[in-house]
């Protein structure tokens, strides 16, 4: 049975000096350390504890600095249309009719389940992004 060695953990903490992340540079540094640990074939208990701490610090920084906006299916669709340079005729092919495209794009109606599946398949994303 493996036991946690506080001295070894203390040495890891002294070496890496983890602290609350306040800048993007610090975040990138901590991400690099976490990735290096994750790519090791085996971690000691102390390294696992350090990795958990680093992940917590990263998650906290990113939650504070990169909040996820409320999900908006129309905004998601508009973003994907722009990012992929989709033209109107292609949207008609995906959604099935010009009326459907106009009503959805103009916010007159929501995307139905069938359309969400078609959009998800086309853009290779989860269909739930559109509902």
mmCIF file of C-alpha atoms in Angstrom:
data_model
loop_
_atom_site.group_PDB
_atom_site.id
_atom_site.type_symbol
_atom_site.label_atom_id
_atom_site.label_comp_id
_atom_site.label_asym_id
_atom_site.label_seq_id
_atom_site.Cartn_x
_atom_site.Cartn_y
_atom_site.Cartn_z
ATOM 1 C CA UNK A 1 0.000 0.000 0.000
ATOM 2 C CA UNK A 2 1.363 3.403 -0.982
ATOM 3 C CA UNK A 3 1.387 6.136 1.602
ATOM 4 C CA UNK A 4 1.404 9.859 1.103
ATOM 5 C CA UNK A 5 4.768 11.398 1.955
ATOM 6 C CA UNK A 6 4.330 14.944 3.283
ATOM 7 C CA UNK A 7 8.034 15.697 2.934
ATOM 8 C CA UNK A 8 8.047 14.746 -0.755
ATOM 9 C CA UNK A 9 4.878 16.778 -1.325
ATOM 10 C CA UNK A 10 6.472 19.734 0.443
ATOM 11 C CA UNK A 11 9.489 19.450 -1.844
ATOM 12 C CA UNK A 12 7.209 19.465 -4.900
ATOM 13 C CA UNK A 13 5.407 22.535 -3.564
ATOM 14 C CA UNK A 14 8.734 24.264 -2.922
ATOM 15 C CA UNK A 15 9.937 23.426 -6.426
ATOM 16 C CA UNK A 16 6.782 24.425 -8.368
ATOM 17 C CA UNK A 17 5.574 27.114 -5.926
ATOM 18 C CA UNK A 18 1.880 26.971 -6.856
ATOM 19 C CA UNK A 19 -0.225 29.963 -5.839
ATOM 20 C CA UNK A 20 -3.446 31.664 -6.822
ATOM 21 C CA UNK A 21 -3.276 32.521 -10.526
ATOM 22 C CA UNK A 22 -3.822 36.211 -11.294
ATOM 23 C CA UNK A 23 -2.468 36.683 -14.829
ATOM 24 C CA UNK A 24 -2.617 34.912 -18.159
ATOM 25 C CA UNK A 25 1.158 34.361 -18.034
ATOM 26 C CA UNK A 26 0.827 32.584 -14.689
ATOM 27 C CA UNK A 27 -2.078 30.552 -16.033
ATOM 28 C CA UNK A 28 -0.050 29.399 -19.034
ATOM 29 C CA UNK A 29 2.858 28.437 -16.758
ATOM 30 C CA UNK A 30 0.604 26.377 -14.487
ATOM 31 C CA UNK A 31 -1.091 24.737 -17.485
ATOM 32 C CA UNK A 32 2.336 23.730 -18.827
ATOM 33 C CA UNK A 33 3.259 22.153 -15.490
ATOM 34 C CA UNK A 34 -0.074 20.319 -15.293
ATOM 35 C CA UNK A 35 0.315 19.018 -18.846
ATOM 36 C CA UNK A 36 3.833 17.820 -18.092
ATOM 37 C CA UNK A 37 2.527 15.912 -15.071
ATOM 38 C CA UNK A 38 -0.421 14.492 -17.027
ATOM 39 C CA UNK A 39 1.890 13.089 -19.700
ATOM 40 C CA UNK A 40 3.974 11.085 -17.269
ATOM 41 C CA UNK A 41 3.271 7.368 -17.401
ATOM 42 C CA UNK A 42 2.883 7.080 -13.634
ATOM 43 C CA UNK A 43 2.455 9.684 -10.917
ATOM 44 C CA UNK A 44 3.298 9.314 -7.275
ATOM 45 C CA UNK A 45 0.585 10.140 -4.742
ATOM 46 C CA UNK A 46 2.350 13.429 -4.092
ATOM 47 C CA UNK A 47 2.448 14.290 -7.805
ATOM 48 C CA UNK A 48 -1.243 13.412 -8.105
ATOM 49 C CA UNK A 49 -2.005 15.768 -5.207
ATOM 50 C CA UNK A 50 0.034 18.522 -6.867
ATOM 51 C CA UNK A 51 -1.766 17.950 -10.169
ATOM 52 C CA UNK A 52 -5.165 18.192 -8.445
ATOM 53 C CA UNK A 53 -4.081 21.458 -6.819
ATOM 54 C CA UNK A 54 -2.860 22.884 -10.131
ATOM 55 C CA UNK A 55 -6.080 21.913 -11.896
ATOM 56 C CA UNK A 56 -8.103 23.610 -9.150
ATOM 57 C CA UNK A 57 -6.051 26.785 -9.545
ATOM 58 C CA UNK A 58 -6.468 26.738 -13.331
ATOM 59 C CA UNK A 59 -10.226 26.110 -13.118
ATOM 60 C CA UNK A 60 -10.677 28.939 -10.625
ATOM 61 C CA UNK A 61 -8.715 31.421 -12.754
ATOM 62 C CA UNK A 62 -10.524 30.434 -15.939
ATOM 63 C CA UNK A 63 -13.969 30.495 -14.320
ATOM 64 C CA UNK A 64 -13.259 34.013 -13.057
ATOM 65 C CA UNK A 65 -11.721 35.274 -16.301
ATOM 66 C CA UNK A 66 -13.523 33.333 -19.014
ATOM 67 C CA UNK A 67 -17.137 32.996 -17.911
ATOM 68 C CA UNK A 68 -19.310 30.874 -20.151
ATOM 69 C CA UNK A 69 -22.159 33.027 -21.423
ATOM 70 C CA UNK A 70 -25.721 31.828 -21.241
ATOM 71 C CA UNK A 71 -26.360 29.418 -24.037
ATOM 72 C CA UNK A 72 -28.047 31.058 -26.999
ATOM 73 C CA UNK A 73 -28.812 28.689 -29.897
ATOM 74 C CA UNK A 74 -29.247 31.505 -32.431
ATOM 75 C CA UNK A 75 -25.967 33.166 -31.410
ATOM 76 C CA UNK A 76 -24.252 29.778 -31.658
ATOM 77 C CA UNK A 77 -25.656 29.242 -35.146
ATOM 78 C CA UNK A 78 -24.699 32.759 -36.246
ATOM 79 C CA UNK A 79 -21.168 32.264 -34.950
ATOM 80 C CA UNK A 80 -20.795 28.953 -36.791
ATOM 81 C CA UNK A 81 -22.215 30.461 -39.989
ATOM 82 C CA UNK A 82 -19.686 33.308 -39.856
ATOM 83 C CA UNK A 83 -16.741 31.161 -38.763
ATOM 84 C CA UNK A 84 -17.381 28.659 -41.561
ATOM 85 C CA UNK A 85 -18.404 31.272 -44.156
ATOM 86 C CA UNK A 86 -21.696 29.510 -44.839
ATOM 87 C CA UNK A 87 -23.837 31.067 -47.581
ATOM 88 C CA UNK A 88 -27.642 31.264 -47.672
ATOM 89 C CA UNK A 89 -28.113 28.440 -50.237
ATOM 90 C CA UNK A 90 -26.059 26.090 -48.080
ATOM 91 C CA UNK A 91 -28.242 26.924 -45.058
ATOM 92 C CA UNK A 92 -31.325 26.043 -47.085
ATOM 93 C CA UNK A 93 -29.778 22.657 -47.850
ATOM 94 C CA UNK A 94 -29.026 22.086 -44.158
ATOM 95 C CA UNK A 95 -32.361 23.309 -42.766
ATOM 96 C CA UNK A 96 -34.613 22.180 -45.598
ATOM 97 C CA UNK A 97 -36.382 25.349 -46.738
ATOM 98 C CA UNK A 98 -35.875 29.074 -47.307
ATOM 99 C CA UNK A 99 -38.732 29.833 -44.884
ATOM 100 C CA UNK A 100 -37.048 27.870 -42.102
ATOM 101 C CA UNK A 101 -33.759 29.704 -42.672
ATOM 102 C CA UNK A 102 -35.395 33.143 -42.641
ATOM 103 C CA UNK A 103 -37.554 32.461 -39.586
ATOM 104 C CA UNK A 104 -34.663 31.056 -37.569
ATOM 105 C CA UNK A 105 -32.115 33.697 -38.582
ATOM 106 C CA UNK A 106 -34.616 36.498 -37.904
ATOM 107 C CA UNK A 107 -35.438 35.030 -34.495
ATOM 108 C CA UNK A 108 -39.079 34.414 -35.419
ATOM 109 C CA UNK A 109 -38.943 30.798 -34.295
ATOM 110 C CA UNK A 110 -36.681 28.365 -32.514
ATOM 111 C CA UNK A 111 -34.662 25.591 -34.074
ATOM 112 C CA UNK A 112 -36.575 22.305 -33.829
ATOM 113 C CA UNK A 113 -35.022 18.947 -32.905
ATOM 114 C CA UNK A 114 -34.697 17.747 -36.489
ATOM 115 C CA UNK A 115 -33.018 20.983 -37.565
ATOM 116 C CA UNK A 116 -30.751 20.840 -34.517
ATOM 117 C CA UNK A 117 -29.641 17.332 -35.518
ATOM 118 C CA UNK A 118 -28.969 18.488 -39.090
ATOM 119 C CA UNK A 119 -26.987 21.493 -37.876
ATOM 120 C CA UNK A 120 -25.073 19.371 -35.383
ATOM 121 C CA UNK A 121 -24.151 16.851 -38.062
ATOM 122 C CA UNK A 122 -23.162 19.557 -40.528
ATOM 123 C CA UNK A 123 -20.993 21.537 -38.098
ATOM 124 C CA UNK A 124 -19.812 18.389 -36.253
ATOM 125 C CA UNK A 125 -20.996 19.685 -32.883
ATOM 126 C CA UNK A 126 -23.512 18.457 -30.324
ATOM 127 C CA UNK A 127 -27.065 19.102 -31.538
ATOM 128 C CA UNK A 128 -28.022 20.333 -28.059
ATOM 129 C CA UNK A 129 -26.132 23.566 -28.803
ATOM 130 C CA UNK A 130 -29.052 24.542 -31.028
ATOM 131 C CA UNK A 131 -31.956 23.799 -28.687
#
